[in-house]
Amino acid sequence: MKAATNSVSFTLNGEKKTFATSPDEKLLDLLRREGYRGTKYGCGQGTCGACTVIMDGRAVYACLLYAMQAEGRKVRTIESAGTFEKPNEFQKELIDAGAVQCGYCIPGIVMSATALMETEKDFSDEIAREYMDGNLCRCTGYEKIWIALRRTLDRKAAADAKPAAEKTTKRSSSKGAK
Amino acid sequence: MKDPRASKFKQVNHSVTKIDALQLALGKDSYVGDLAPKDALIVKMLWSPHAHARIVSLDVTAAEKMPGVKAVLWHGNVPRNVHCTAGQGFPEPSPYDTFMFDNKVRFVGDRVAAVAAETEEQAVAALAAIKVKYEVLKPVFTLDEAMAPGAPVIHDEPEAHVPIPIVYEPKKNLVAHVNCEAGSFEGGMKAADFTFDETYETPYAQHCPIEPYTSMAQIASSGRIIITTSTQVPFHCRRIVARTLGVPVQKIRVIKPRIGGGFGCKQEILLEDVVAMFAVRTGRPCLWRLDREETFRTGRTRHPFRIRLRTGVKKDGTITAIALECINNTGAYGGHGLTVVSCSGGKTLPLYHCENILFDGKSYYTNLPVGGAYRGFGATQAFFAIESLMDHMAEAIGMDPVKFRQLNHIRPGEGSPIFAALGEGREGTPMTVGSNSLAECIVQGAEAAGWKNRADWRGKTGRYRRGLGMCCLMQGSSIPDIDMGAASIKINEDGSFNLLVGATDLGTGSDTVLAQIAAEELETTTDKMIVYSSDTDMTPFDVGAYASSTTYLSGEAVRKAAADAKRQILATGAEMLGLKPEDVHCEDAHVLNEDGSKKVSYSDIANYSLYQKNQYQIIGTASHITKKSPPPFAAHYAEVEVDTLTGFVKVLNYVSTIDCGTAINPTLCEGQTEGGTLNGISYALTEQYLFENGKMMNASFADYHIYSMRDRPPVKAILVPSYEETGPFGAKSVSEICINGPAPAIGNAIYNATGARLNEFPFTPDKVLAAIRAVKK
Amino acid sequence: MKLCEFIRPEKLSDARNALRKLGPKGMPLAGGTALHFMNTKTPGTAVDITRLGLSYIRQEAGAFVIGAATPLSDIQRYRSPRWSMHEICRRISTHQIRNVSTIGGNICRVFPWADLPVVLLAMNARMMIYTGKKKEDEVGADDFFASQPARRFAGGDLLTAVKIPFLKANHGFGSVKAARNAAAFSLVTVAALLELKDGRIQAARVAAGSAIPFPKRLRSVEAALIGNEAIPEVFRAAAAKATEDAKWCKQEGMSAEYIKDLAEVSLVDALERAAEFARGRTK
């Protein structure tokens, strides 16, 4: 690694971390250097999405962001999404739908979808497509990725709607809905 | 029409979960870049800024002294071993016209010199310190320039030659020439009521795998060279690197981990010789990853073609004559030039009945990016011409385009003189078509696309006009008599098996498909298979992933290896049960007698045979070569909307039917079809190489347009099964054919919307608008 | 620019002072996406301006006020009557870019393909610039985009906000961005703001960009609209006047002649959208 002249501190997957870095090091290079290799290099130009991570709730291209821009922020990578024992729901749907072919685009797609689910309440096709428009895939034609996404979003929308529905049908009580 | 055997399958023809899907979805270390040691040196290449030049002098002394630099390679300090970079069987049907480094550069993006340094920054700085003097030569940028008498000779080096007796005339820039004739084309034209003579052009394109070319080499403690690389052809890689470096094959091990897509561009030995050389020179692990710009400019591409197609047709719909003349631009190096042009005829002309067929295929050098293997492999380009002209012919005789094809397409049990005449570089293999559900594909596709509502363009008005177009397709499955795949499979104590295959999974899921085939043959379940693939030390030989071979060729090798293991399991099971092998059978991972009263599990058999009595390792091994290349078939339908004021074309709906025989894994077959189709759609509409003095100017996804989730039209894949007797459990192939459809289907749809015919693509708005304006009602 | 240093000023005045001191070696950094299009060899210092409270969308006295460091995705999500910035923002690049690319970043250094300058010219936006004084300079779009804005900021001044007047009654806005794919750079971007009265065009601001060297207003087109009916024939005749203001360039291998045709059709489409919008807005 080249001489590190600076350091940067940010919360990474829930843990506060401090890393040595240099002003022109990109976040992607720092992450991969520090062992977070689930975030991939696809173009280095902010066009393909293989390097998508979430910073302060927004999906961003780690290959474009300077590591120093992450100072004091909350960064999440694919490593935070799921494990062998507990893949997250969207990861499970992707696997079940046959949406993982070469898999290179998948971590980025999972992160963009995560940002969508955490930010929006309206999961219409139009909004979902806008959130996913920065993740390129050359293998799948997106068909099965979309099916897996739609299933996950529809289930989440139904789950989010439930407490409200239960509230109106339940008699008013101190308990209330979750 | 589903074959009755298909209903009995327990593992194949089921959408078993892809074996590696979980690890990939979690982002686990899987690809070359993830596996590189922390102390790997970074390799960077100095690329030629000139399209055609001699290197008059090259001084690396300053670069060698720069901080962090461990080695510099250039033509003056590496062996000069002429070879071909194409991943093909030996001896390759391609010219040996490449050196690791040469004293001449032949396209903008050709290799000049390379540096290995501790960091990328140091490597890039060292490149800038390399002093090169060029003598710029006159470049050749078009086929016409290449073919002109007295044209600059791109390959004037004395070493350039072809290893097999094929036509090769580098002094004329001619890389290949192959031709054949069945019947009499001239005679057939005389018998026609209508004749046609059209010329078509197809463009450059890049495969755009999301993982760029990446290779790594390190020296093992034994001193051997271990190459870990994103490749489709590990065994060809080993052989060609051995040749290029001048070391024995024995010294090299090639490992393919997971790779992030290939589509043909990684059927090439483009990086591995250099990383291996650096590892040898420095003793350190060396990692070379092309960035995206380099992938576009210096990586392999799809061969542009110029196609002259002449046909004759009778009023009753009989096609009396076809002359297909294809010329491809293979760029600065000749690998795949011959085979791509051969396939442009060999994998297309048998589709329709015709007694008089003439084929002529040529390949020329130019000083432009190099054509390589790209899904479809020449058939893609030729089908644009053929399927566009089919519509033209149908209209001349007043017949519906679907009906015209239904009348003329090849039927099950039929052959074609083209199968024997045109192979890949050699003569082909005579063949009659076995499985063929094309007729059903056409009907199902028409239904799904709403073909019966199609209206003629002449009645259409308004700014936005819709049209429906279709095409029929074929491809091949493996290269018969030439390519070989092998597998071995051994049992473990718990009834699991290690399946070792040379076959190469590029994300296609072949590890899974082959595991399903093995499990089906062995009467056990796919999850009992531990698949390890594509390691030249550990797995048996396989030519690699190309020519739509893996299911049909490697799959049959796997099935045979599994059958071999099964015989041993039956023998040992019988021994354990005190019965004769012919009185027992396998079922649900058990060996049992006829009425099931006596049985023993595979796990019991494994423990017995490994530890207890008459111990031996139950292991099955088999190789396979195919005797035919049974075509998959497809019918594609495209619905478009054309803005007649701007020329913008939008695909509203696309139906891809596919006859791949038995779909070993239906979901994966759909995935291949959906992905290849969308790739074909952007190839038809938005992908192009824009050049300035031979330099590709739009080398990023920002300027080279492929579709995102927001752009994509709905693509419906419809599997129409048939049963190929010669394939494992009835399978043929699926992965290439689908990319052939969109250019002609969309072209035909644009015609149906507006009356505008385009003979070249991509169908950019300016071309479409000009064609619309040229329409005479 | 190759970053050699990275500083995070805590106040606007500190940021400006730092930039003044650094001169050409200093670069205000918001999203940072523009650095990708600039020379990667010249060493420089990044001055992070994302922590100065410049990311907001407010309403005041007849205008929307957008902080200069507001990401495009925030503008894309904002909804309000008399607002139409979301439409153009959702068509810029990709989701991840919109999350970091800011309105300031899009207009302080104008690249040929930029969409926002075209829209802001048509909307008659006003740019607020911090020059070290207590009261910020307010610069109208015509002045701001008269030449490359980067020159205006060379001395360290900083854009703090963009003010977009509310769309008044009988006013309508329309824009068209012609591009090959959703994420692609624009082939041609046009925008129009029309005021209608009794079916006739009272006032018009029409701007174009991307297919010309620099975004600008098309005054000949505007002149051909004023006083006429808001109908397609008028729009077509006016669009044809654009060649008097703009020299259309070839794009992506397509001829200048074709781009001119595309631009004129796009202008008509934008005008029709603006007119329809205006007709529906009687309050």
Short mmCIF file of C-alpha atoms in Angstrom, two decimals, chain A:
data_model
loop_
_atom_site.label_atom_id
_atom_site.label_comp_id
_atom_site.label_asym_id
_atom_site.label_seq_id
_atom_site.Cartn_x
_atom_site.Cartn_y
_atom_site.Cartn_z
CA MET A 1 0.00 0.00 0.00
CA LYS A 2 1.22 3.48 -0.74
CA ALA A 3 2.21 5.76 2.09
CA ALA A 4 -0.86 6.63 4.12
CA THR A 5 -0.79 10.23 5.10
CA ASN A 6 -4.25 10.58 6.56
CA SER A 7 -6.79 8.64 8.49
CA VAL A 8 -10.55 8.43 8.26
CA SER A 9 -13.06 7.33 10.89
CA PHE A 10 -16.52 6.09 10.14
CA THR A 11 -19.04 3.54 11.28
CA LEU A 12 -18.69 0.45 9.13
CA ASN A 13 -21.41 -2.17 9.35
CA GLY A 14 -22.33 -0.87 12.78
CA GLU A 15 -18.82 -0.66 14.21
CA LYS A 16 -16.81 2.51 14.64
CA LYS A 17 -13.56 2.12 12.72
CA THR A 18 -10.49 4.21 11.93
CA PHE A 19 -8.42 3.46 8.86
CA ALA A 20 -5.19 4.81 7.46
CA THR A 21 -5.77 6.30 4.04
CA SER A 22 -4.61 9.00 1.67
CA PRO A 23 -6.56 11.91 0.18
CA ASP A 24 -6.90 10.34 -3.27
CA GLU A 25 -7.77 6.84 -2.15
CA LYS A 26 -11.24 5.76 -3.20
CA LEU A 27 -13.61 4.20 -0.68
CA LEU A 28 -13.76 1.02 -2.78
CA ASP A 29 -10.01 0.50 -2.55
CA LEU A 30 -10.02 1.13 1.19
CA LEU A 31 -12.84 -1.32 1.78
CA ARG A 32 -11.29 -4.10 -0.28
CA ARG A 33 -7.85 -3.48 1.21
CA GLU A 34 -9.33 -3.81 4.69
CA GLY A 35 -10.95 -7.14 3.87
CA TYR A 36 -14.44 -6.07 2.80
CA ARG A 37 -14.13 -7.70 -0.57
CA GLY A 38 -17.80 -8.31 -1.19
CA THR A 39 -17.89 -4.86 -2.78
CA LYS A 40 -16.58 -5.37 -6.31
CA TYR A 41 -14.69 -3.41 -8.93
CA GLY A 42 -16.60 -3.36 -12.23
CA CYS A 43 -15.64 -0.13 -13.92
CA GLY A 44 -14.07 2.33 -11.49
CA GLN A 45 -16.07 5.02 -13.26
CA GLY A 46 -19.36 5.11 -11.39
CA THR A 47 -21.41 3.44 -14.09
CA CYS A 48 -21.93 -0.25 -13.34
CA GLY A 49 -22.92 -0.44 -9.68
CA ALA A 50 -20.85 -3.47 -8.69
CA CYS A 51 -19.29 -1.31 -5.97
CA THR A 52 -22.55 -0.07 -4.44
CA VAL A 53 -22.48 0.49 -0.69
CA ILE A 54 -24.87 2.42 1.54
CA MET A 55 -23.67 5.65 3.12
CA ASP A 56 -25.96 7.45 5.56
CA GLY A 57 -28.86 5.52 4.11
CA ARG A 58 -28.12 6.29 0.47
CA ALA A 59 -26.83 3.88 -2.14
CA VAL A 60 -23.56 5.25 -3.52
CA TYR A 61 -20.70 4.15 -5.78
CA ALA A 62 -17.70 3.35 -3.59
CA CYS A 63 -15.44 3.60 -6.64
CA LEU A 64 -16.24 7.29 -7.05
CA LEU A 65 -16.29 8.38 -3.44
CA TYR A 66 -13.05 9.32 -1.80
CA ALA A 67 -12.49 7.40 1.43
CA MET A 68 -12.15 10.77 3.20
CA GLN A 69 -15.73 11.62 2.24
CA ALA A 70 -16.90 8.86 4.59
CA GLU A 71 -15.60 10.69 7.68
CA GLY A 72 -18.14 10.53 10.49
CA ARG A 73 -20.70 8.78 8.33
CA LYS A 74 -22.39 5.38 8.51
CA VAL A 75 -21.28 2.98 5.81
CA ARG A 76 -22.76 -0.43 5.15
CA THR A 77 -21.46 -3.06 2.78
CA ILE A 78 -22.80 -6.39 1.53
CA GLU A 79 -21.13 -8.08 4.48
CA SER A 80 -23.83 -6.56 6.67
CA ALA A 81 -26.70 -7.95 4.62
CA GLY A 82 -26.62 -11.63 5.52
CA THR A 83 -24.61 -14.69 6.49
CA PHE A 84 -24.48 -18.36 5.44
CA GLU A 85 -26.82 -19.17 8.31
CA LYS A 86 -29.05 -16.15 7.79
CA PRO A 87 -29.05 -14.65 4.33
CA ASN A 88 -31.44 -11.72 4.20
CA GLU A 89 -34.82 -11.98 2.57
CA PHE A 90 -33.86 -10.42 -0.74
CA GLN A 91 -30.76 -12.61 -0.97
CA LYS A 92 -32.97 -15.67 -0.41
CA GLU A 93 -35.43 -14.54 -3.08
CA LEU A 94 -32.61 -13.91 -5.54
CA ILE A 95 -31.27 -17.42 -4.97
CA ASP A 96 -34.71 -19.02 -5.21
CA ALA A 97 -35.62 -17.14 -8.35
CA GLY A 98 -32.45 -18.22 -10.14
CA ALA A 99 -31.34 -14.62 -10.39
CA VAL A 100 -27.71 -15.30 -9.44
CA GLN A 101 -25.76 -16.25 -12.54
CA CYS A 102 -22.16 -15.04 -12.41
CA GLY A 103 -23.09 -13.16 -9.26
CA TYR A 104 -20.72 -10.25 -9.81
CA CYS A 105 -23.48 -7.63 -9.83
CA ILE A 106 -25.42 -9.16 -6.97
CA PRO A 107 -23.82 -7.52 -3.91
CA GLY A 108 -24.40 -4.11 -5.47
CA ILE A 109 -27.97 -5.02 -6.32
CA VAL A 110 -28.64 -6.18 -2.78
CA MET A 111 -27.36 -2.88 -1.40
CA SER A 112 -29.43 -0.74 -3.80
CA ALA A 113 -32.52 -2.75 -2.95
CA THR A 114 -31.76 -2.37 0.75
CA ALA A 115 -31.59 1.40 0.33
CA LEU A 116 -34.94 1.30 -1.48
CA MET A 117 -36.62 -0.70 1.25
CA GLU A 118 -35.27 1.51 4.01
CA THR A 119 -36.09 4.81 2.35
CA GLU A 120 -39.39 4.51 0.53
CA LYS A 121 -42.88 3.52 1.54
CA ASP A 122 -44.18 3.41 -2.00
CA PHE A 123 -42.67 0.44 -3.84
CA SER A 124 -44.24 1.06 -7.21
CA ASP A 125 -42.51 -0.34 -10.30
CA GLU A 126 -41.48 3.16 -11.31
CA ILE A 127 -39.78 3.96 -8.02
CA ALA A 128 -38.19 0.53 -7.77
CA ARG A 129 -36.72 0.90 -11.28
CA GLU A 130 -35.29 4.30 -10.38
CA TYR A 131 -33.55 2.89 -7.34
CA MET A 132 -32.12 0.00 -9.34
CA ASP A 133 -31.13 1.89 -12.49
CA GLY A 134 -27.48 2.19 -11.47
CA ASN A 135 -26.76 -1.54 -11.23
CA LEU A 136 -25.84 -3.20 -14.49
CA CYS A 137 -26.12 -6.91 -15.12
CA ARG A 138 -25.07 -8.59 -18.34
CA CYS A 139 -25.99 -12.18 -17.50
CA THR A 140 -29.63 -12.25 -16.51
CA GLY A 141 -31.51 -9.67 -18.54
CA TYR A 142 -32.80 -8.60 -15.09
CA GLU A 143 -35.95 -10.76 -15.41
CA LYS A 144 -35.37 -12.95 -12.39
CA ILE A 145 -33.73 -10.17 -10.40
CA TRP A 146 -36.92 -8.20 -10.90
CA ILE A 147 -39.12 -11.11 -9.89
CA ALA A 148 -37.12 -11.58 -6.69
CA LEU A 149 -37.23 -7.85 -5.98
CA ARG A 150 -40.95 -7.58 -6.60
CA ARG A 151 -41.64 -10.49 -4.27
CA THR A 152 -39.52 -8.97 -1.53
CA LEU A 153 -41.04 -5.53 -1.94
CA ASP A 154 -44.61 -6.81 -2.05
CA ARG A 155 -44.06 -8.83 1.08
CA LYS A 156 -42.55 -5.86 2.85
CA ALA A 157 -45.36 -3.57 1.75
CA ALA A 158 -47.89 -6.07 3.09
CA ALA A 159 -46.00 -6.42 6.37
CA ASP A 160 -45.72 -2.64 6.75
CA ALA A 161 -49.42 -2.21 6.07
CA LYS A 162 -50.48 -4.79 8.63
CA PRO A 163 -49.93 -2.89 11.90
CA ALA A 164 -52.01 -0.02 10.55
CA ALA A 165 -54.75 -2.44 9.53
CA GLU A 166 -54.64 -4.10 12.90
CA LYS A 167 -54.88 -0.74 14.58
CA THR A 168 -58.18 0.08 12.90
CA THR A 169 -59.76 -3.30 13.56
CA LYS A 170 -58.53 -3.71 17.12
CA ARG A 171 -60.38 -1.95 19.89
CA SER A 172 -58.42 0.91 21.31
CA SER A 173 -56.20 -0.43 24.02
CA SER A 174 -53.09 0.66 25.71
CA LYS A 175 -51.18 -2.03 23.87
CA GLY A 176 -51.53 -0.70 20.37
CA ALA A 177 -49.74 -2.09 17.33
CA LYS A 178 -45.95 -2.54 17.09
#
